CSV table of C-alpha atoms and ligand atoms in Angstrom, one decimal:
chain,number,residue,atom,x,y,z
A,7,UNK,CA,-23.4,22.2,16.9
A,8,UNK,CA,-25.7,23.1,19.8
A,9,UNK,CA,-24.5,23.5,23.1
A,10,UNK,CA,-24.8,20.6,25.0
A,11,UNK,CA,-23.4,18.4,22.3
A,12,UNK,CA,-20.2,20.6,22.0
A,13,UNK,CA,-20.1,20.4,25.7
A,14,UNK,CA,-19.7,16.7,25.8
A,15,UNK,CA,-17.4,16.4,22.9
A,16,UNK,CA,-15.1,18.4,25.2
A,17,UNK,CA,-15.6,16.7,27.8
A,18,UNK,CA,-15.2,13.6,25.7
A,19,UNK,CA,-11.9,15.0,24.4
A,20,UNK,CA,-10.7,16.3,28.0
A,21,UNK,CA,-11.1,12.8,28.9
A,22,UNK,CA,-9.5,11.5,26.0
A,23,UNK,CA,-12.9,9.3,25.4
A,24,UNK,CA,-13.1,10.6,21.6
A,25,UNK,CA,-9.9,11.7,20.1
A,26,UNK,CA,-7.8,8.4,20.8
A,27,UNK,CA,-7.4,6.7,17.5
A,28,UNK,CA,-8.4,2.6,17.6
A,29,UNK,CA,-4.7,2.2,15.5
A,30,UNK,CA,-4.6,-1.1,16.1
A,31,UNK,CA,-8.0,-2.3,14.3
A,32,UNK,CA,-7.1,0.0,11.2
A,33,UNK,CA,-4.9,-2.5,9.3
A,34,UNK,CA,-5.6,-6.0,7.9
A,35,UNK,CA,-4.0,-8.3,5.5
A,36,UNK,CA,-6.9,-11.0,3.9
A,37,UNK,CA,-6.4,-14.7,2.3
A,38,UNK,CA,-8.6,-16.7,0.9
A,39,UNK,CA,-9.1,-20.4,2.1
A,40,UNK,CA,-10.0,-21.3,-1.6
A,41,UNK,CA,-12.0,-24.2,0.2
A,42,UNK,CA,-13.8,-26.7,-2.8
A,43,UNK,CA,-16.7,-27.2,-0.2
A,44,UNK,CA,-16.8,-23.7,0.3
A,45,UNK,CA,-14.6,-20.3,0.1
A,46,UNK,CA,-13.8,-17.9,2.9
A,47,UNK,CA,-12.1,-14.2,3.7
A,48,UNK,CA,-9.3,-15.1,6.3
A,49,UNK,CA,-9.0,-11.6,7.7
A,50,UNK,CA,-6.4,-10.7,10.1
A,51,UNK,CA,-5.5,-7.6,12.2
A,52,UNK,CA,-1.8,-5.9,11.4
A,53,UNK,CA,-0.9,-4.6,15.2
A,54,UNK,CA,1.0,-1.1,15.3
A,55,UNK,CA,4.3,-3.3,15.3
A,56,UNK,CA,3.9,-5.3,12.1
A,57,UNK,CA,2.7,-8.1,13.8
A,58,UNK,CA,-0.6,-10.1,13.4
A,59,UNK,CA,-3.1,-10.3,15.4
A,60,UNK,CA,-7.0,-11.8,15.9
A,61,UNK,CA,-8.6,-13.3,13.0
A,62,UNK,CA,-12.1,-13.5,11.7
A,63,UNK,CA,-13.5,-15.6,8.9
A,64,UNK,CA,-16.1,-14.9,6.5
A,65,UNK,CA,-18.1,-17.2,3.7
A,66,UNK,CA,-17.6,-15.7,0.3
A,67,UNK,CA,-21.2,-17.7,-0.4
A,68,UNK,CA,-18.8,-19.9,-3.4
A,69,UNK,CA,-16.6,-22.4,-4.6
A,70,UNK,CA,-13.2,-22.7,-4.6
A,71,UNK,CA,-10.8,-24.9,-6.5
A,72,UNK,CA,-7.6,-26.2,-7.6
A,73,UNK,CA,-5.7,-27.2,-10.6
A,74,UNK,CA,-4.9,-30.6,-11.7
A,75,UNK,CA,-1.8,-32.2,-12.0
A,76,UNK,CA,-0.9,-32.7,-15.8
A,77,UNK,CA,0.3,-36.9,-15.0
A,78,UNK,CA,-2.3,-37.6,-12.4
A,79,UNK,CA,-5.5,-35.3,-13.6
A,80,UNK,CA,-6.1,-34.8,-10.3
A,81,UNK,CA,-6.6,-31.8,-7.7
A,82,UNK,CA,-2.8,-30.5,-7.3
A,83,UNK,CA,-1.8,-27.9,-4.5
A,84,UNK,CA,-0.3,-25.8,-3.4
A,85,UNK,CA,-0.3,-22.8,-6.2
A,86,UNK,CA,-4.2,-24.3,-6.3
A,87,UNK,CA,-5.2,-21.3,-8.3
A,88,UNK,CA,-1.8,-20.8,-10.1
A,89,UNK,CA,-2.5,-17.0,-9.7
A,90,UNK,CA,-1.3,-13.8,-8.2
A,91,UNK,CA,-3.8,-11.2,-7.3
A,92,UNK,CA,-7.1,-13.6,-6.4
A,93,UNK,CA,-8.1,-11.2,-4.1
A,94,UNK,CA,-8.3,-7.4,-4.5
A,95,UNK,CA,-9.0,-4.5,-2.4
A,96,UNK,CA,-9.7,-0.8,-3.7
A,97,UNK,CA,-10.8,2.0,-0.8
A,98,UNK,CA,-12.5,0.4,1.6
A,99,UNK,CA,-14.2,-2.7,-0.6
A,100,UNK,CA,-12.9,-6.3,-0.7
A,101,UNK,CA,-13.2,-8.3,-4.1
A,102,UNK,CA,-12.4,-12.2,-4.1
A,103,UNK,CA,-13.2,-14.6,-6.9
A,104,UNK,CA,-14.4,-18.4,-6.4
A,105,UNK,CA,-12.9,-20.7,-8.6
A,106,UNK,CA,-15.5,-23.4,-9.1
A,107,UNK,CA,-18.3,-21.3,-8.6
A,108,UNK,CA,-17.5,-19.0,-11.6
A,109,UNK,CA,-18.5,-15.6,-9.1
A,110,UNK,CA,-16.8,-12.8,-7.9
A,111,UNK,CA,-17.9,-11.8,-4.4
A,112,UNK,CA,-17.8,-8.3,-2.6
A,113,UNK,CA,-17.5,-7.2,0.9
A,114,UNK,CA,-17.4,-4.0,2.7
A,115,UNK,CA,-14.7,-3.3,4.9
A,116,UNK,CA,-15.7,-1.5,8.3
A,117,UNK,CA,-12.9,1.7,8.5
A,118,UNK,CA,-13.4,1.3,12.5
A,119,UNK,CA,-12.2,-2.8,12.8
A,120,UNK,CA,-10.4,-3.8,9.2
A,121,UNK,CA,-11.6,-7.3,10.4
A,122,UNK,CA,-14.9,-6.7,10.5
A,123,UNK,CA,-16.2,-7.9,6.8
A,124,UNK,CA,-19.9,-6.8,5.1
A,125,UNK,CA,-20.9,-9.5,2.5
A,126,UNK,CA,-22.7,-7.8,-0.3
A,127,UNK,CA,-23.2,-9.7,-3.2
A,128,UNK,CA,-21.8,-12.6,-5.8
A,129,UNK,CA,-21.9,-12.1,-9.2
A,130,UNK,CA,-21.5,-14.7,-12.1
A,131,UNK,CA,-18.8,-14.5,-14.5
A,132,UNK,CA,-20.8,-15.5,-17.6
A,133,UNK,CA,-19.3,-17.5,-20.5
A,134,UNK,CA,-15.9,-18.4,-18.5
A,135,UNK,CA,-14.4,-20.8,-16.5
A,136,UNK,CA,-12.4,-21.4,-13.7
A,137,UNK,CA,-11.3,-17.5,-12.2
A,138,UNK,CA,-8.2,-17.3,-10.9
A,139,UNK,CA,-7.5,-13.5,-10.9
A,140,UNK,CA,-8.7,-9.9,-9.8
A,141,UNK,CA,-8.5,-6.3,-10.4
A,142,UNK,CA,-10.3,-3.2,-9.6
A,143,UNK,CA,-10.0,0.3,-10.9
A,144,UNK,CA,-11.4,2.8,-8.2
A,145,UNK,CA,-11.4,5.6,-10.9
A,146,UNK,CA,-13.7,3.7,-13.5
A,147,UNK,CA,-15.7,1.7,-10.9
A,148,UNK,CA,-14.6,-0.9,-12.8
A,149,UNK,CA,-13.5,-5.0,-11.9
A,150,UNK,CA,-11.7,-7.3,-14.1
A,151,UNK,CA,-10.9,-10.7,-13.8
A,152,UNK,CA,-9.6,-12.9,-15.6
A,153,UNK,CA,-10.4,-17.3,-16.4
A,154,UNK,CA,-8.0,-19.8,-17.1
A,155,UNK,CA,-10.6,-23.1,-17.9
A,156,UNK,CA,-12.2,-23.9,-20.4
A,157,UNK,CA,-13.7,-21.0,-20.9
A,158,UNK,CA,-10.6,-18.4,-20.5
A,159,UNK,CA,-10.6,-14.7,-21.1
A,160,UNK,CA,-11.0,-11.7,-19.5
A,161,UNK,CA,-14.5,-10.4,-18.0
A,162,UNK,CA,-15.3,-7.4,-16.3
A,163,UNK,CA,-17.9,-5.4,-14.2
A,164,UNK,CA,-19.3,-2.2,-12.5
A,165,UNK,CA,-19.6,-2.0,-8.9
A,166,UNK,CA,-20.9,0.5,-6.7
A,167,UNK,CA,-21.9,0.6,-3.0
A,168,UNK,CA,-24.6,-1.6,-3.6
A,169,UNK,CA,-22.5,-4.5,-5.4
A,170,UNK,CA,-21.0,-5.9,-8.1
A,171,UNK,CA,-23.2,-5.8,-11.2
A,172,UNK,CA,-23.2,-8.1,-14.5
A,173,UNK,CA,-19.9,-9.4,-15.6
A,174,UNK,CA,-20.0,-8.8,-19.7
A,175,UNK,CA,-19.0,-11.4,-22.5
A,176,UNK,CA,-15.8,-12.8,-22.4
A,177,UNK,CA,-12.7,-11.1,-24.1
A,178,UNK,CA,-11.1,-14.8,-25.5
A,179,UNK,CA,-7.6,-15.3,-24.1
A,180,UNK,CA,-7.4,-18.0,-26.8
A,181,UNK,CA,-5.8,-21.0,-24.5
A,182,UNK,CA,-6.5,-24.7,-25.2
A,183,UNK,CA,-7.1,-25.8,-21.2
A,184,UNK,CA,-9.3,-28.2,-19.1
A,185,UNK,CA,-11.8,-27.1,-16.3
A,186,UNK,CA,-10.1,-27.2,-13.2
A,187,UNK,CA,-7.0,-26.5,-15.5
A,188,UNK,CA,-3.7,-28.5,-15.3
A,189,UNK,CA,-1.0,-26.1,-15.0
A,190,UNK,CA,1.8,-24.1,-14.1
A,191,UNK,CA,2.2,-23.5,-18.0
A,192,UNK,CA,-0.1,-22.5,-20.6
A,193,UNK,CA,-2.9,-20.9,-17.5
A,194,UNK,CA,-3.2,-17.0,-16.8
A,195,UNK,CA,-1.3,-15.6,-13.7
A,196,UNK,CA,-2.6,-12.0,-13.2
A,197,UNK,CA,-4.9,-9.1,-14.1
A,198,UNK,CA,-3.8,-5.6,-12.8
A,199,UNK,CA,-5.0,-2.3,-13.6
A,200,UNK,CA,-2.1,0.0,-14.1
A,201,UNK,CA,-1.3,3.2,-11.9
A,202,UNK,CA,-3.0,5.6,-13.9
A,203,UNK,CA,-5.8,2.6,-14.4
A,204,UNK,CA,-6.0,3.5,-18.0
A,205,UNK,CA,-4.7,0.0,-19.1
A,206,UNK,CA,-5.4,-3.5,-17.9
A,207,UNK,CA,-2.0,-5.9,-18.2
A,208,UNK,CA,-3.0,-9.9,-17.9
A,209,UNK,CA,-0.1,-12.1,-17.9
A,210,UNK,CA,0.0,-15.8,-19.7
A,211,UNK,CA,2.2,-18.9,-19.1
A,212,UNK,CA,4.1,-20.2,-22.1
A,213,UNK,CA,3.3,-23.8,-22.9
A,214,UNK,CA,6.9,-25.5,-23.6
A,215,UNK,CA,5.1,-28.5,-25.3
A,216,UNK,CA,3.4,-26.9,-27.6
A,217,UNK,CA,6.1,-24.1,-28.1
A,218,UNK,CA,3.1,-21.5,-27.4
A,219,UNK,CA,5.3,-18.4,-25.9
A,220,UNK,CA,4.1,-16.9,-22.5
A,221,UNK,CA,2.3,-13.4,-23.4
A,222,UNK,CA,1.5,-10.0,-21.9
A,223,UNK,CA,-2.2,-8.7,-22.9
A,224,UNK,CA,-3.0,-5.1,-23.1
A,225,UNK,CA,-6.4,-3.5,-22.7
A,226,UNK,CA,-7.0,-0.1,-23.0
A,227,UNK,CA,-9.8,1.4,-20.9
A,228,UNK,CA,-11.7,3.9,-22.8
A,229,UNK,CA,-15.2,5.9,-21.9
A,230,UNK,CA,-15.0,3.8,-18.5
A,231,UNK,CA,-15.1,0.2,-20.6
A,232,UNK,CA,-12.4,-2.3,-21.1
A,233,UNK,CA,-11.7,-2.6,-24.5
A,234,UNK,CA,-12.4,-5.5,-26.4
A,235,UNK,CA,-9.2,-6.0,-27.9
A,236,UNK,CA,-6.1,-6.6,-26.2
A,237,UNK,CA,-2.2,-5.7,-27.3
A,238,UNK,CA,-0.1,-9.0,-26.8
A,239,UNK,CA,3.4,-9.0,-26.6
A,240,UNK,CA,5.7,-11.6,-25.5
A,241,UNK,CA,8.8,-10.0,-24.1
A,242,UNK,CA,12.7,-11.1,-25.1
A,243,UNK,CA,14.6,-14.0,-22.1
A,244,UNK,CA,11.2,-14.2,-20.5
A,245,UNK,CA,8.4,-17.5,-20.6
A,246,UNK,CA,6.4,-18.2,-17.7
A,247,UNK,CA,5.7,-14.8,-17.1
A,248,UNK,CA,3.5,-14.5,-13.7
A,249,UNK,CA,3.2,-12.3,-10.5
A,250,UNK,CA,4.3,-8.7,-11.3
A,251,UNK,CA,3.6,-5.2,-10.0
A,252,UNK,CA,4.1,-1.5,-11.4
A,253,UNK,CA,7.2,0.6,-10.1
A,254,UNK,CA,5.4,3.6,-8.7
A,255,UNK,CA,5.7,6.5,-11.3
A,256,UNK,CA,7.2,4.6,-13.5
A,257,UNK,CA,5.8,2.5,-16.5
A,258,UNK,CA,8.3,-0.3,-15.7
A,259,UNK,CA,6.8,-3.5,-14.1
A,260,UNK,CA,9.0,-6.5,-12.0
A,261,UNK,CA,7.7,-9.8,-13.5
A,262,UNK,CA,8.4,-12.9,-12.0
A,263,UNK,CA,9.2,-15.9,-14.0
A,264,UNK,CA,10.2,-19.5,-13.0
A,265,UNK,CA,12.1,-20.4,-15.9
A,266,UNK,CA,14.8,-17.4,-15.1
A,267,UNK,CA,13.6,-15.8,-11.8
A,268,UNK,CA,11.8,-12.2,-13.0
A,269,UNK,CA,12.4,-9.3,-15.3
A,270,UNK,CA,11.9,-6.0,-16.0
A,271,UNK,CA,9.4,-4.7,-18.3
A,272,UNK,CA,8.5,-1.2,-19.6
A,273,UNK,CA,4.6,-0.8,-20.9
A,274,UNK,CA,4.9,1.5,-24.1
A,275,UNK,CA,0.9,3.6,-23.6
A,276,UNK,CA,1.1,4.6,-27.6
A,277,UNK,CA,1.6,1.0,-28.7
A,278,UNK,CA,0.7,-1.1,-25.6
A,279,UNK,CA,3.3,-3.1,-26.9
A,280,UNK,CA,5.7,-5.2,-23.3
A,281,UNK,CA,9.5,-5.5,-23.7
A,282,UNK,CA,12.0,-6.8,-22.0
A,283,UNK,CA,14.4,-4.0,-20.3
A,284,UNK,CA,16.4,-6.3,-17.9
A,285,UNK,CA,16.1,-9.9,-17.6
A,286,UNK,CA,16.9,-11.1,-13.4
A,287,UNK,CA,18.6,-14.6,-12.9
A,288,UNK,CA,17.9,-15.9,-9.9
A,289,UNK,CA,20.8,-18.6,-9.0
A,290,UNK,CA,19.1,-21.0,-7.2
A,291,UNK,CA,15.3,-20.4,-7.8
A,292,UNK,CA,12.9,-23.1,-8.4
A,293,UNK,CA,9.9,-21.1,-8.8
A,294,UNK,CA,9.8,-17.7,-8.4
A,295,UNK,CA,6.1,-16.8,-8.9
A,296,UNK,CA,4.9,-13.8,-6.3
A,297,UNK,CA,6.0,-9.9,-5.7
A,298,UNK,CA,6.0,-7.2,-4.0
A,299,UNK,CA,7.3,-3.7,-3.9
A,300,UNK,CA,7.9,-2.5,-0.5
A,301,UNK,CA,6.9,1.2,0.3
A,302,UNK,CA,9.7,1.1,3.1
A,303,UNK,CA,13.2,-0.1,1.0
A,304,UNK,CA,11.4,1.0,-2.5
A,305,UNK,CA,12.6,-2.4,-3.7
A,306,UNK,CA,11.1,-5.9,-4.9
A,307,UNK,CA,10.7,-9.2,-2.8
A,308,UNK,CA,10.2,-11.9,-5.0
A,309,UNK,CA,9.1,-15.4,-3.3
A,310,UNK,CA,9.7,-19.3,-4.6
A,311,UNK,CA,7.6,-21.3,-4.3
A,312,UNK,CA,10.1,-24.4,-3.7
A,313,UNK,CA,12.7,-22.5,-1.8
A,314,UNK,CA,11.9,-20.9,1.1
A,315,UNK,CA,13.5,-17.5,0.9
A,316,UNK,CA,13.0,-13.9,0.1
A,317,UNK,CA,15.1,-12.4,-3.0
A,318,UNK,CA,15.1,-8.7,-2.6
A,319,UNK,CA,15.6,-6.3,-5.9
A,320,UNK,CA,16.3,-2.7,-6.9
A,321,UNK,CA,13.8,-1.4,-9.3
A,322,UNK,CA,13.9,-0.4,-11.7
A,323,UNK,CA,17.5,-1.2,-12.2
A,324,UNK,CA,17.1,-4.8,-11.5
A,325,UNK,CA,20.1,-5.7,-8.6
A,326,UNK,CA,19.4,-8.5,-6.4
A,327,UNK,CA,20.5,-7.0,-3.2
A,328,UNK,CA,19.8,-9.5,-0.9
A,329,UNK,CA,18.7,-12.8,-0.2
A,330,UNK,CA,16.9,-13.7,3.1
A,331,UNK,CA,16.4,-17.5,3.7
A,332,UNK,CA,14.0,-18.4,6.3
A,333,UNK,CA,14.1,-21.7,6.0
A,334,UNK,CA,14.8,-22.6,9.6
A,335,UNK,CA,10.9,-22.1,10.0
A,336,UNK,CA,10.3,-25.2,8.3
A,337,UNK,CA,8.1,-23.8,5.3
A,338,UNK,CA,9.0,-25.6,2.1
A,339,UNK,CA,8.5,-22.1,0.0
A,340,UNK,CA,6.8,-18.8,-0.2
A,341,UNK,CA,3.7,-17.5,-1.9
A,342,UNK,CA,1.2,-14.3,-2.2
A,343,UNK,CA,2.8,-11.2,-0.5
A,344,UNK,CA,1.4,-8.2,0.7
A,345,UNK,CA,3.8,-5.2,2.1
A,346,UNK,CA,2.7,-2.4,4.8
A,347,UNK,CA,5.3,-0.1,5.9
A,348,UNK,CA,8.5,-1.7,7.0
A,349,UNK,CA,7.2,-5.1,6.8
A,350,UNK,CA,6.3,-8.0,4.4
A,351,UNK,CA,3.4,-10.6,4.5
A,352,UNK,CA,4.0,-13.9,2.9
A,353,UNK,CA,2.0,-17.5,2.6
A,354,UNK,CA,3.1,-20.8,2.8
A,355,UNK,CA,0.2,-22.9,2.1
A,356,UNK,CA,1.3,-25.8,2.4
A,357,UNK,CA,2.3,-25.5,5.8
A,358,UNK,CA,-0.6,-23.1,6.5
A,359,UNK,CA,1.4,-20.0,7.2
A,360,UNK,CA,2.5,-16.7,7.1
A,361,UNK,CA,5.8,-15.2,7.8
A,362,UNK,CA,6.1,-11.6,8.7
A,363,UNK,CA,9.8,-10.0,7.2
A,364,UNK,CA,11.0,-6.9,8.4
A,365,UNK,CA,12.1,-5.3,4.9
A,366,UNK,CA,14.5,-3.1,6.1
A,367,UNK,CA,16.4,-5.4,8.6
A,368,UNK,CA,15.4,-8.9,7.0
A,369,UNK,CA,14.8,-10.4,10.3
A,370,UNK,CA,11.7,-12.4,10.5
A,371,UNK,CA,9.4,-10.8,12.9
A,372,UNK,CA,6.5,-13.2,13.0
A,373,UNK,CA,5.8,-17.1,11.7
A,374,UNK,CA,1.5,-17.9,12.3
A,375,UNK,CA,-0.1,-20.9,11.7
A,376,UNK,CA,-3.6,-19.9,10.3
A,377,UNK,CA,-4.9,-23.5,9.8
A,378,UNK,CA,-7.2,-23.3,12.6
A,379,UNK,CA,-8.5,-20.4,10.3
A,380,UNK,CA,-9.2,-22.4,7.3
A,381,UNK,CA,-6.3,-21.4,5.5
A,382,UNK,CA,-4.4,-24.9,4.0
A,383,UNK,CA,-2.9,-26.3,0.7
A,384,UNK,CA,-5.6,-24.4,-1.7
A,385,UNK,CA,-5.4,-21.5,-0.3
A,386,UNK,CA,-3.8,-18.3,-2.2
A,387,UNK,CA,-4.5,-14.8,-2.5
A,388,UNK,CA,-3.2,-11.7,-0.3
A,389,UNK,CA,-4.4,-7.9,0.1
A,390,UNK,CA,-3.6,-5.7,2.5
A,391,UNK,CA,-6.5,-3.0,4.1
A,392,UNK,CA,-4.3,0.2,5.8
A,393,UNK,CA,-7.3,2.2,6.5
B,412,NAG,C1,-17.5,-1.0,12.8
B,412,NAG,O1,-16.6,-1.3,13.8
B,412,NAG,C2,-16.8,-0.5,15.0
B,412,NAG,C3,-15.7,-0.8,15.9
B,412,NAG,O2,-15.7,-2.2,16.2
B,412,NAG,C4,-18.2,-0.8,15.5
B,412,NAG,O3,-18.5,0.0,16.6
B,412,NAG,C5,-19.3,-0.5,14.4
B,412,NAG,O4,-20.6,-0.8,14.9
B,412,NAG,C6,-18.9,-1.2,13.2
B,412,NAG,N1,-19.8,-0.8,12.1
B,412,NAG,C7,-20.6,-1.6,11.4
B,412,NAG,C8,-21.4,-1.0,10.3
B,412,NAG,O5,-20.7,-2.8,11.7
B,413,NAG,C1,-13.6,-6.3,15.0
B,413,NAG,O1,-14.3,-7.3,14.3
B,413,NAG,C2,-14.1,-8.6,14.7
B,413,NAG,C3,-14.8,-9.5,13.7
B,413,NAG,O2,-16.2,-9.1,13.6
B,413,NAG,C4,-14.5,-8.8,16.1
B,413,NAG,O3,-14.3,-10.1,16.5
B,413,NAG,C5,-13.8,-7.8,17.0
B,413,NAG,O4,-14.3,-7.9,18.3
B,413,NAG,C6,-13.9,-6.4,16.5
B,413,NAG,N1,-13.1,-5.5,17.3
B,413,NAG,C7,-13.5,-4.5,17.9
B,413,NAG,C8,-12.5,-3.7,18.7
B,413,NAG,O5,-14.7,-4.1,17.9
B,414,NAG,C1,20.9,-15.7,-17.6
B,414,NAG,O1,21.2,-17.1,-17.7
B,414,NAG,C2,21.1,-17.6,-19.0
B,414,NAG,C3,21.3,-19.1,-19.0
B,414,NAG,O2,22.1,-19.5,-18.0
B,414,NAG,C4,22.2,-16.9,-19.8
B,414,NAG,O3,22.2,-17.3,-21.1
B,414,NAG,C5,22.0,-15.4,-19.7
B,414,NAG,O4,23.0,-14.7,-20.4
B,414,NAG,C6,21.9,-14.9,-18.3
B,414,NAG,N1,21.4,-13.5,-18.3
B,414,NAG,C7,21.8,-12.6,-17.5
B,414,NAG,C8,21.2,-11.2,-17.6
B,414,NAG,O5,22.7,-12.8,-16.6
């Protein structure tokens, strides 16, 4: 460093002009309008007390969509996407997928302002319809999604710092659907890489009518490439098997499911073969589709999306512990969840909001209306950006 510069940095640092960390533009939590005429990024500051702050909104340069009521045939929301997971973030790069576009889109996130969004390119998922899902290994440079028209299966890409590249043929998921799809059952729900990202787990919705069972599929990642071939399993007491994360260092997962409440599933890495360990009734539930592990209680928040509550429990053991009804806020149920340190991020489309829960004290902290934002009945996905 030569002289004068060093001189100034001190200076700058004896003034406190350099050193003084901008903590309150480091964290953001990002939704996705999932607007037909066209989709956008919602992304919004997390202050240094939990609490959101300014928002920003940026074009993801596609389509998004909804489902279609079964009776009617026609577009059917909320749980427009019938997904967990439709947006993804992994370092400091933001993946989102567009529903009726068939793309996936990628953004930069600037470290300095987590609100402050780089478009950098779309790329087509060829040969499938209707993406509802996303995942991204940081290890393999590798993104997943996953389709549930038409078309379904499981598609994936390399991406680097100059964008996505060419999604490759589809891996068949084998469901007899519509594009838009009619759903809850018989649609995928998620695509998630797991901790080590050595495997790729894709949940499926039974289809009661046809007595087609809701199923687990297993990729294996090997030489940096998905494999073609999955592992499916569909695990004892469970059915419309849907949102569901990994219990850190373990190779147990909490699944939700609306036709009991969730579960608990262990992922054997010889056989890739899902079973059941502990099946969770929730008394009560409606339609218990999202979760969330929380890095502050180490426990699961499970949402419904027709009771407005948050059902809290141990992993892996499989307790409830608590329930935390917030239904004085007026939200008819809960959605996509994100958690950052002692608090929890939750979506009510319908009602275009987001409740902030303190995990540790259940008190809600926080209840925003984002509509002016874009964000209404189609809109779904959560990810969280903690610098
Ligand atoms: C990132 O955000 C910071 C703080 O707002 C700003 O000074 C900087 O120019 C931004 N970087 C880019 C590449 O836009
Ligand atoms: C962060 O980015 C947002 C969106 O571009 C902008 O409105 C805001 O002013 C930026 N904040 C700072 C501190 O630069
Ligand atoms: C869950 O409820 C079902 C039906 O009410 C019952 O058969 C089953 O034994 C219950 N399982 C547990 C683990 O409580």
């Amino acid at each position: 460093m030569r002289p004068a510069k060093a001189l100034l940095l001190l200076s700058a640092l004896l003034h406190g002009g350099y050193a003084r960390p901008a903590a309150s533009c480091e964290k953001a939590i990002y939704l996705q309008t999932n607007a037909v005429e066209g989709n956008s990024i919602v992304a919004l500051l997390i202050g240094s007390d939990g609490v959101l702050g300014a928002g920003a909104v940026y074009p993801t340069m596609g389509k998004g969509g909804s489902r279609l009521d079964v009776m009617t045939m026609q577009p059917a929301s909320p749980d427009a996407l019938l997904s967990q997971s439709a947006i993804a973030v992994v370092g400091n790069n933001l993946f989102v997928i567009n529903a009726m576009s068939n793309t996936a889109s990628m953004f930069r996130i600037n470290t300095s302002n987590a609100t402050d969004l780089h478009y950098i390119n779309s790329s087509p998922i060829t040969g499938g319809d209707f993406p509802n899902t996303i995942a991204v290994s940081a290890k393999h440079k590798l993104v997943c999604v996953a389709t549930t028209g038409k078309a379904n299966g499981v598609s994936c890409a390399t991406f680097d710092r100059n964008g996505l590249g060419t999604f490759d043929s589809l891996r068949p998921l084998g469901l007899t659907q519509s594009t838009p799809p009619t759903g809850p059952p018989n649609t995928v729900s998620q695509v998630s890489f797991t901790e080590d990202e050595e495997f790729l787990a894709v949940t499926v919705k039974a289809d009661p009518p046809t007595n087609k069972p809701g199923f687990v599929a297993v990729y294996q990642v090997r030489g940096k490439k998905l494999a073609r071939e999955a592992v499916r399993s569909s695990p004892a007491d469970t059915a419309i098997l849907f949102g569901f994360n990994q219990i850190p260092r373990t190779d147990k997962f909490i699944v939700t499911d609306p036709s009991i409440g969730a579960a608990i599933l262990s992922l054997d890495t010889q056989s890739c073969d899902v079973t059941t360990v502990q099946p969770i009734n929730i008394t009560g539930q409606l339609a218990t589709c999202w979760s969330v592990i929380s890095p502050a209680t180490g426990t699961a928040f499970v949402s419904d999306g027709a009771v407005n509550r948050l059902v809290e429990i141990s992993v892996p053991k499989g307790d409830i512990v608590s329930v935390t009804d917030l239904s004085a806020n007026g939200d008819p149920g809960l959605f996509d969840m994100v958690a950052s340190g002692e608090f929890v991020y939750a979506l009510s489309p319908a009602t275009s909001a987001v409740t902030v829960v303190n995990a540790k004290s259940k008190k809600m902290v926080q209840h925003v209306t984002l509509g002016s934002l874009g964000i209404g009945a189609y809109a779904q996905g959560m990810a969280l950006f903690e610098g």
